[in-house]
């Protein structure tokens, strides 16, 4: 496989996994009251949080907006932002807005400039989701690509190395002998082989077994870690190994913490926006149906409580 093709294949896998994660994030919470914001829908809102980590809600010209922003030089004594500049995605200019009360000049005397905007955090640390999960997506991409490489290499039974100008003739001969499905890989090289006749051929045995189960187990465990980071319930479906109750409870606690860190910030934003701008925003987590493992069914005619 050419290097460019290999890189493109890994990028395709990475893009597919990232889009899947973005789709999960867009469906993880249920927003209400977005009709107060022109042309804004849940997918846009969650997509901006996914890639940026924090947004600002404000009012301008009688319309309400939730947009990304650029930082200003105004910070509190604790380093928190006091004032930010909203950035529209179509070039419309907005003045700076204040996400906290701040001391400013009113007329010729110092006074308090009141808050006129609200900060929306993706989580408590204001991290964008992509930065949080990107190392895990890279790991999943590597495992997936390795699975394909293992499958490809397991089909070869030997590596045949020959002079570059002999490779086509050798391929044709092997195809003639094996009906076009030669189990040998042909490697042409200009080094360590003297040019000449067909005797200048080196054959190395090749015995790599195809082990998809090992790669998929690694993929599944890494994927479950990804879902945990996204605050999505995940269950071990491997029938050969069941998680004990304490492990399940510990994992569920982490999932709850990750999701609550996102949900509480969204709900705090809704509460403050509704108070400041008389909007009707609300955010809830999607209702989940409890997943229960089915109890093993007793075979008919077999009562373990009775002697045969």
mmCIF file of C-alpha atoms in Angstrom:
data_model
loop_
_atom_site.group_PDB
_atom_site.id
_atom_site.type_symbol
_atom_site.label_atom_id
_atom_site.label_comp_id
_atom_site.label_asym_id
_atom_site.label_seq_id
_atom_site.Cartn_x
_atom_site.Cartn_y
_atom_site.Cartn_z
ATOM 1 C CA UNK A 1 0.000 0.000 0.000
ATOM 2 C CA UNK A 2 1.400 3.412 -0.946
ATOM 3 C CA UNK A 3 2.244 5.788 1.882
ATOM 4 C CA UNK A 4 -0.222 8.439 0.677
ATOM 5 C CA UNK A 5 -2.974 5.828 0.456
ATOM 6 C CA UNK A 6 -2.214 4.608 3.989
ATOM 7 C CA UNK A 7 -2.339 8.141 5.393
ATOM 8 C CA UNK A 8 -5.604 8.847 3.563
ATOM 9 C CA UNK A 9 -7.097 5.628 4.915
ATOM 10 C CA UNK A 10 -6.239 6.583 8.497
ATOM 11 C CA UNK A 11 -7.624 10.092 7.962
ATOM 12 C CA UNK A 12 -10.887 8.637 6.632
ATOM 13 C CA UNK A 13 -11.204 6.457 9.753
ATOM 14 C CA UNK A 14 -10.408 9.417 12.019
ATOM 15 C CA UNK A 15 -12.994 11.610 10.278
ATOM 16 C CA UNK A 16 -15.685 8.911 10.541
ATOM 17 C CA UNK A 17 -15.045 8.402 14.276
ATOM 18 C CA UNK A 18 -15.016 12.141 14.945
ATOM 19 C CA UNK A 19 -18.303 12.670 13.099
ATOM 20 C CA UNK A 20 -19.838 9.809 15.066
ATOM 21 C CA UNK A 21 -18.745 11.462 18.343
ATOM 22 C CA UNK A 22 -20.123 14.818 17.204
ATOM 23 C CA UNK A 23 -23.451 13.178 16.385
ATOM 24 C CA UNK A 24 -23.528 11.596 19.860
ATOM 25 C CA UNK A 25 -22.851 14.971 21.485
ATOM 26 C CA UNK A 26 -25.586 16.658 19.459
ATOM 27 C CA UNK A 27 -28.077 14.042 20.678
ATOM 28 C CA UNK A 28 -26.837 13.754 24.274
ATOM 29 C CA UNK A 29 -28.886 16.688 25.588
ATOM 30 C CA UNK A 30 -32.280 18.126 24.770
ATOM 31 C CA UNK A 31 -32.510 21.911 24.457
ATOM 32 C CA UNK A 32 -35.754 23.871 24.718
ATOM 33 C CA UNK A 33 -36.609 27.516 24.134
ATOM 34 C CA UNK A 34 -34.258 27.989 21.182
ATOM 35 C CA UNK A 35 -37.064 29.732 19.299
ATOM 36 C CA UNK A 36 -35.947 32.920 21.116
ATOM 37 C CA UNK A 37 -32.740 32.783 19.060
ATOM 38 C CA UNK A 38 -33.111 33.350 15.297
ATOM 39 C CA UNK A 39 -32.034 30.406 13.076
ATOM 40 C CA UNK A 40 -30.259 28.628 15.978
ATOM 41 C CA UNK A 41 -30.930 24.919 16.461
ATOM 42 C CA UNK A 42 -29.552 22.267 18.798
ATOM 43 C CA UNK A 43 -27.105 20.806 16.279
ATOM 44 C CA UNK A 44 -25.431 24.190 15.734
ATOM 45 C CA UNK A 45 -25.214 24.894 19.448
ATOM 46 C CA UNK A 46 -23.679 21.540 20.387
ATOM 47 C CA UNK A 47 -21.343 21.594 17.370
ATOM 48 C CA UNK A 48 -19.889 24.932 18.514
ATOM 49 C CA UNK A 49 -19.409 23.591 22.049
ATOM 50 C CA UNK A 50 -17.832 20.411 20.652
ATOM 51 C CA UNK A 51 -15.124 22.337 18.828
ATOM 52 C CA UNK A 52 -14.764 25.501 20.955
ATOM 53 C CA UNK A 53 -15.643 24.655 24.561
ATOM 54 C CA UNK A 54 -17.379 27.906 25.488
ATOM 55 C CA UNK A 55 -19.825 30.389 23.969
ATOM 56 C CA UNK A 56 -21.469 33.626 24.982
ATOM 57 C CA UNK A 57 -25.181 34.481 25.054
ATOM 58 C CA UNK A 58 -26.125 38.151 24.576
ATOM 59 C CA UNK A 59 -28.609 40.565 23.034
ATOM 60 C CA UNK A 60 -27.933 43.020 20.217
ATOM 61 C CA UNK A 61 -30.363 45.141 18.175
ATOM 62 C CA UNK A 62 -33.362 43.446 19.778
ATOM 63 C CA UNK A 63 -32.151 39.944 18.828
ATOM 64 C CA UNK A 64 -30.598 37.306 21.046
ATOM 65 C CA UNK A 65 -27.543 35.287 20.040
ATOM 66 C CA UNK A 66 -25.300 32.478 21.296
ATOM 67 C CA UNK A 67 -21.912 32.664 19.568
ATOM 68 C CA UNK A 68 -18.186 31.966 19.944
ATOM 69 C CA UNK A 69 -16.068 34.826 21.211
ATOM 70 C CA UNK A 70 -12.587 36.253 21.421
ATOM 71 C CA UNK A 71 -11.020 37.157 24.750
ATOM 72 C CA UNK A 72 -10.376 40.724 25.856
ATOM 73 C CA UNK A 73 -7.752 42.164 28.196
ATOM 74 C CA UNK A 74 -10.259 42.648 31.022
ATOM 75 C CA UNK A 75 -9.719 39.962 33.663
ATOM 76 C CA UNK A 76 -10.697 39.589 37.296
ATOM 77 C CA UNK A 77 -8.085 39.271 40.043
ATOM 78 C CA UNK A 78 -8.571 35.481 39.684
ATOM 79 C CA UNK A 79 -7.870 35.540 35.958
ATOM 80 C CA UNK A 80 -11.490 35.086 34.899
ATOM 81 C CA UNK A 81 -12.806 36.826 31.804
ATOM 82 C CA UNK A 82 -14.911 39.897 32.490
ATOM 83 C CA UNK A 83 -15.512 41.062 28.935
ATOM 84 C CA UNK A 84 -15.479 39.209 25.597
ATOM 85 C CA UNK A 85 -16.019 39.985 21.933
ATOM 86 C CA UNK A 86 -18.642 37.844 20.140
ATOM 87 C CA UNK A 87 -17.545 36.439 16.789
ATOM 88 C CA UNK A 88 -20.213 35.868 14.167
ATOM 89 C CA UNK A 89 -19.749 33.185 11.538
ATOM 90 C CA UNK A 90 -20.846 35.490 8.695
ATOM 91 C CA UNK A 91 -18.776 38.595 9.444
ATOM 92 C CA UNK A 92 -21.358 40.697 11.330
ATOM 93 C CA UNK A 93 -19.653 43.006 13.824
ATOM 94 C CA UNK A 94 -20.623 42.960 17.515
ATOM 95 C CA UNK A 95 -19.394 45.180 20.338
ATOM 96 C CA UNK A 96 -17.739 43.721 23.413
ATOM 97 C CA UNK A 97 -20.124 42.282 26.004
ATOM 98 C CA UNK A 98 -19.664 41.815 29.752
ATOM 99 C CA UNK A 99 -20.139 38.393 31.328
ATOM 100 C CA UNK A 100 -19.593 39.837 34.825
ATOM 101 C CA UNK A 101 -20.130 43.200 36.460
ATOM 102 C CA UNK A 102 -16.976 45.286 36.113
ATOM 103 C CA UNK A 103 -15.652 48.669 37.172
ATOM 104 C CA UNK A 104 -15.621 51.126 34.300
ATOM 105 C CA UNK A 105 -15.849 54.762 33.424
ATOM 106 C CA UNK A 106 -19.390 56.151 33.347
ATOM 107 C CA UNK A 107 -19.302 59.760 32.315
ATOM 108 C CA UNK A 108 -16.407 61.284 34.245
ATOM 109 C CA UNK A 109 -16.520 59.028 37.306
ATOM 110 C CA UNK A 110 -15.806 55.396 37.925
ATOM 111 C CA UNK A 111 -18.840 53.166 38.267
ATOM 112 C CA UNK A 112 -20.097 49.624 37.875
ATOM 113 C CA UNK A 113 -20.775 48.405 34.342
ATOM 114 C CA UNK A 114 -23.488 45.790 34.635
ATOM 115 C CA UNK A 115 -23.310 42.323 33.131
ATOM 116 C CA UNK A 116 -25.032 42.108 29.731
ATOM 117 C CA UNK A 117 -24.015 38.624 28.571
ATOM 118 C CA UNK A 118 -23.758 35.044 29.890
ATOM 119 C CA UNK A 119 -20.930 32.553 29.483
ATOM 120 C CA UNK A 120 -21.874 29.039 28.314
ATOM 121 C CA UNK A 121 -19.297 26.433 29.321
ATOM 122 C CA UNK A 122 -19.124 23.002 27.693
ATOM 123 C CA UNK A 123 -17.920 21.585 31.029
ATOM 124 C CA UNK A 124 -16.460 22.838 34.297
ATOM 125 C CA UNK A 125 -13.010 23.339 32.777
ATOM 126 C CA UNK A 126 -14.418 25.036 29.646
ATOM 127 C CA UNK A 127 -12.748 22.385 27.465
ATOM 128 C CA UNK A 128 -13.938 21.636 23.978
ATOM 129 C CA UNK A 129 -15.015 18.020 23.570
ATOM 130 C CA UNK A 130 -12.714 17.358 20.624
ATOM 131 C CA UNK A 131 -9.539 18.163 22.582
ATOM 132 C CA UNK A 132 -10.731 15.912 25.390
ATOM 133 C CA UNK A 133 -11.386 12.853 23.245
ATOM 134 C CA UNK A 134 -8.905 13.318 20.379
ATOM 135 C CA UNK A 135 -6.205 11.047 21.920
ATOM 136 C CA UNK A 136 -8.806 8.284 22.224
ATOM 137 C CA UNK A 137 -9.987 8.785 18.634
ATOM 138 C CA UNK A 138 -6.362 8.586 17.476
ATOM 139 C CA UNK A 139 -5.979 5.315 19.373
ATOM 140 C CA UNK A 140 -9.141 3.882 17.808
ATOM 141 C CA UNK A 141 -7.914 4.947 14.369
ATOM 142 C CA UNK A 142 -4.599 3.174 14.955
ATOM 143 C CA UNK A 143 -6.300 -0.045 16.108
ATOM 144 C CA UNK A 144 -8.699 -0.027 13.152
ATOM 145 C CA UNK A 145 -5.881 0.536 10.683
ATOM 146 C CA UNK A 146 -3.766 -2.157 12.373
ATOM 147 C CA UNK A 147 -6.626 -4.618 11.963
ATOM 148 C CA UNK A 148 -6.643 -3.998 8.215
ATOM 149 C CA UNK A 149 -2.861 -4.326 8.009
ATOM 150 C CA UNK A 150 -2.955 -7.589 9.952
ATOM 151 C CA UNK A 151 -5.611 -8.951 7.610
ATOM 152 C CA UNK A 152 -3.557 -7.961 4.580
ATOM 153 C CA UNK A 153 -0.280 -9.418 5.876
ATOM 154 C CA UNK A 154 -1.908 -12.672 6.982
ATOM 155 C CA UNK A 155 -2.861 -13.410 3.362
ATOM 156 C CA UNK A 156 0.771 -13.442 2.222
ATOM 157 C CA UNK A 157 2.690 -16.708 2.610
ATOM 158 C CA UNK A 158 6.076 -15.420 1.529
ATOM 159 C CA UNK A 159 7.929 -12.261 0.613
ATOM 160 C CA UNK A 160 9.647 -12.477 -2.758
ATOM 161 C CA UNK A 161 12.360 -9.899 -3.391
ATOM 162 C CA UNK A 162 13.806 -9.342 -6.842
ATOM 163 C CA UNK A 163 15.425 -6.776 -9.081
ATOM 164 C CA UNK A 164 13.069 -3.947 -10.065
ATOM 165 C CA UNK A 165 13.146 -4.729 -13.787
ATOM 166 C CA UNK A 166 12.257 -8.371 -13.051
ATOM 167 C CA UNK A 167 9.216 -7.774 -10.861
ATOM 168 C CA UNK A 168 6.619 -7.688 -13.638
ATOM 169 C CA UNK A 169 7.842 -10.943 -15.180
ATOM 170 C CA UNK A 170 7.858 -12.606 -11.775
ATOM 171 C CA UNK A 171 4.320 -11.411 -10.989
ATOM 172 C CA UNK A 172 3.075 -12.768 -14.317
ATOM 173 C CA UNK A 173 4.733 -16.131 -13.711
ATOM 174 C CA UNK A 174 3.299 -16.479 -10.207
ATOM 175 C CA UNK A 175 -0.150 -15.470 -11.453
ATOM 176 C CA UNK A 176 0.103 -18.134 -14.149
ATOM 177 C CA UNK A 177 0.996 -20.785 -11.567
ATOM 178 C CA UNK A 178 -1.563 -19.784 -8.923
ATOM 179 C CA UNK A 179 -4.443 -18.617 -11.078
ATOM 180 C CA UNK A 180 -4.160 -14.903 -10.429
ATOM 181 C CA UNK A 181 -4.404 -15.188 -6.623
ATOM 182 C CA UNK A 182 -0.792 -15.629 -5.668
ATOM 183 C CA UNK A 183 -0.184 -15.971 -1.915
ATOM 184 C CA UNK A 184 3.179 -14.221 -2.326
ATOM 185 C CA UNK A 185 4.047 -10.539 -1.963
ATOM 186 C CA UNK A 186 6.449 -9.162 -4.568
ATOM 187 C CA UNK A 187 8.985 -6.592 -3.401
ATOM 188 C CA UNK A 188 11.188 -4.946 -6.018
ATOM 189 C CA UNK A 189 14.465 -3.434 -4.906
ATOM 190 C CA UNK A 190 17.617 -1.944 -6.347
ATOM 191 C CA UNK A 191 19.735 -2.769 -3.302
ATOM 192 C CA UNK A 192 21.507 -5.946 -2.170
ATOM 193 C CA UNK A 193 20.512 -7.825 -5.337
ATOM 194 C CA UNK A 194 22.650 -8.153 -8.420
ATOM 195 C CA UNK A 195 20.949 -7.550 -11.716
ATOM 196 C CA UNK A 196 20.750 -10.586 -13.901
ATOM 197 C CA UNK A 197 18.528 -13.556 -14.521
ATOM 198 C CA UNK A 198 15.688 -15.107 -12.504
ATOM 199 C CA UNK A 199 18.162 -16.716 -10.117
ATOM 200 C CA UNK A 200 18.632 -13.369 -8.382
ATOM 201 C CA UNK A 201 15.497 -13.875 -6.311
ATOM 202 C CA UNK A 202 15.279 -14.004 -2.554
ATOM 203 C CA UNK A 203 12.354 -15.697 -0.832
ATOM 204 C CA UNK A 204 11.595 -15.206 2.846
ATOM 205 C CA UNK A 205 8.987 -17.275 4.650
ATOM 206 C CA UNK A 206 6.062 -15.325 5.977
ATOM 207 C CA UNK A 207 3.708 -16.634 8.624
ATOM 208 C CA UNK A 208 1.515 -13.985 10.255
ATOM 209 C CA UNK A 209 -1.763 -15.239 11.672
ATOM 210 C CA UNK A 210 -4.990 -13.278 11.362
ATOM 211 C CA UNK A 211 -6.127 -12.331 14.877
ATOM 212 C CA UNK A 212 -9.103 -9.972 14.551
ATOM 213 C CA UNK A 213 -10.478 -10.857 17.994
ATOM 214 C CA UNK A 214 -7.437 -9.308 19.718
ATOM 215 C CA UNK A 215 -7.794 -6.056 17.811
ATOM 216 C CA UNK A 216 -11.563 -5.877 18.304
ATOM 217 C CA UNK A 217 -11.244 -6.480 22.068
ATOM 218 C CA UNK A 218 -8.741 -3.633 22.245
ATOM 219 C CA UNK A 219 -11.037 -1.505 20.081
ATOM 220 C CA UNK A 220 -14.109 -2.262 22.233
ATOM 221 C CA UNK A 221 -12.369 -1.383 25.516
ATOM 222 C CA UNK A 222 -11.017 1.859 24.033
ATOM 223 C CA UNK A 223 -14.410 2.682 22.529
ATOM 224 C CA UNK A 224 -16.057 2.183 25.933
ATOM 225 C CA UNK A 225 -13.549 4.668 27.388
ATOM 226 C CA UNK A 226 -14.560 7.116 24.656
ATOM 227 C CA UNK A 227 -18.255 6.728 25.505
ATOM 228 C CA UNK A 228 -17.445 7.237 29.191
ATOM 229 C CA UNK A 229 -15.730 10.544 28.387
ATOM 230 C CA UNK A 230 -18.820 11.582 26.419
ATOM 231 C CA UNK A 231 -21.063 10.716 29.375
ATOM 232 C CA UNK A 232 -22.815 7.902 27.530
ATOM 233 C CA UNK A 233 -23.761 4.656 29.241
ATOM 234 C CA UNK A 234 -21.905 1.654 27.852
ATOM 235 C CA UNK A 235 -22.085 -1.981 28.768
ATOM 236 C CA UNK A 236 -19.666 -4.853 28.390
ATOM 237 C CA UNK A 237 -21.336 -7.141 25.890
ATOM 238 C CA UNK A 238 -18.602 -9.763 25.849
ATOM 239 C CA UNK A 239 -20.415 -12.936 26.875
ATOM 240 C CA UNK A 240 -17.187 -14.607 27.946
ATOM 241 C CA UNK A 241 -16.451 -12.022 30.632
ATOM 242 C CA UNK A 242 -18.978 -10.115 32.724
ATOM 243 C CA UNK A 243 -18.098 -7.051 34.749
ATOM 244 C CA UNK A 244 -18.683 -7.512 38.467
ATOM 245 C CA UNK A 245 -21.213 -5.248 40.176
ATOM 246 C CA UNK A 246 -18.596 -2.984 41.812
ATOM 247 C CA UNK A 247 -16.886 -2.394 38.458
ATOM 248 C CA UNK A 248 -20.193 -1.521 36.795
ATOM 249 C CA UNK A 249 -21.116 0.902 39.584
ATOM 250 C CA UNK A 250 -17.692 2.570 39.486
ATOM 251 C CA UNK A 251 -17.922 2.999 35.725
ATOM 252 C CA UNK A 252 -21.449 4.405 35.980
ATOM 253 C CA UNK A 253 -20.259 6.951 38.558
ATOM 254 C CA UNK A 254 -17.609 8.216 36.152
ATOM 255 C CA UNK A 255 -20.193 8.426 33.374
ATOM 256 C CA UNK A 256 -22.537 10.411 35.639
ATOM 257 C CA UNK A 257 -19.725 12.785 36.632
ATOM 258 C CA UNK A 258 -18.760 13.418 33.007
ATOM 259 C CA UNK A 259 -22.330 14.007 31.902
ATOM 260 C CA UNK A 260 -23.300 16.076 34.949
ATOM 261 C CA UNK A 261 -20.274 18.334 34.429
ATOM 262 C CA UNK A 262 -21.731 19.189 31.019
ATOM 263 C CA UNK A 263 -25.414 19.237 31.977
ATOM 264 C CA UNK A 264 -25.002 21.472 35.041
ATOM 265 C CA UNK A 265 -23.096 24.109 33.049
ATOM 266 C CA UNK A 266 -25.813 24.129 30.383
ATOM 267 C CA UNK A 267 -28.585 24.404 32.953
ATOM 268 C CA UNK A 268 -26.764 27.207 34.807
ATOM 269 C CA UNK A 269 -26.472 29.071 31.496
ATOM 270 C CA UNK A 270 -30.211 28.631 30.821
ATOM 271 C CA UNK A 271 -31.130 29.892 34.281
ATOM 272 C CA UNK A 272 -28.938 32.988 33.997
ATOM 273 C CA UNK A 273 -30.056 33.777 30.428
ATOM 274 C CA UNK A 274 -33.723 33.463 31.375
ATOM 275 C CA UNK A 275 -33.190 35.816 34.307
ATOM 276 C CA UNK A 276 -31.187 38.399 32.349
ATOM 277 C CA UNK A 277 -33.044 38.383 29.008
ATOM 278 C CA UNK A 278 -36.458 36.865 29.843
ATOM 279 C CA UNK A 279 -35.858 33.901 27.526
ATOM 280 C CA UNK A 280 -37.282 30.398 27.948
ATOM 281 C CA UNK A 281 -34.158 28.275 27.627
ATOM 282 C CA UNK A 282 -33.900 24.850 29.203
ATOM 283 C CA UNK A 283 -31.609 21.863 28.823
ATOM 284 C CA UNK A 284 -32.178 18.286 29.933
ATOM 285 C CA UNK A 285 -30.403 15.009 29.425
ATOM 286 C CA UNK A 286 -32.081 12.514 27.182
ATOM 287 C CA UNK A 287 -34.278 10.000 28.981
ATOM 288 C CA UNK A 288 -32.603 6.602 28.995
ATOM 289 C CA UNK A 289 -34.226 3.259 29.170
ATOM 290 C CA UNK A 290 -32.600 1.047 31.727
ATOM 291 C CA UNK A 291 -30.745 -1.817 30.086
ATOM 292 C CA UNK A 292 -31.116 -5.044 31.953
ATOM 293 C CA UNK A 293 -29.551 -8.333 31.076
ATOM 294 C CA UNK A 294 -32.064 -11.045 30.517
ATOM 295 C CA UNK A 295 -32.046 -13.802 33.055
ATOM 296 C CA UNK A 296 -31.107 -17.171 31.607
ATOM 297 C CA UNK A 297 -34.202 -19.118 30.692
ATOM 298 C CA UNK A 298 -34.726 -22.544 32.206
ATOM 299 C CA UNK A 299 -34.934 -25.363 29.778
ATOM 300 C CA UNK A 300 -38.390 -26.861 29.529
ATOM 301 C CA UNK A 301 -38.747 -30.149 31.328
ATOM 302 C CA UNK A 302 -35.622 -29.565 33.432
ATOM 303 C CA UNK A 303 -36.371 -28.696 37.081
ATOM 304 C CA UNK A 304 -33.113 -28.421 39.008
ATOM 305 C CA UNK A 305 -35.014 -28.726 42.287
ATOM 306 C CA UNK A 306 -36.169 -32.257 41.595
ATOM 307 C CA UNK A 307 -34.242 -35.497 41.400
ATOM 308 C CA UNK A 308 -34.299 -37.276 38.112
#
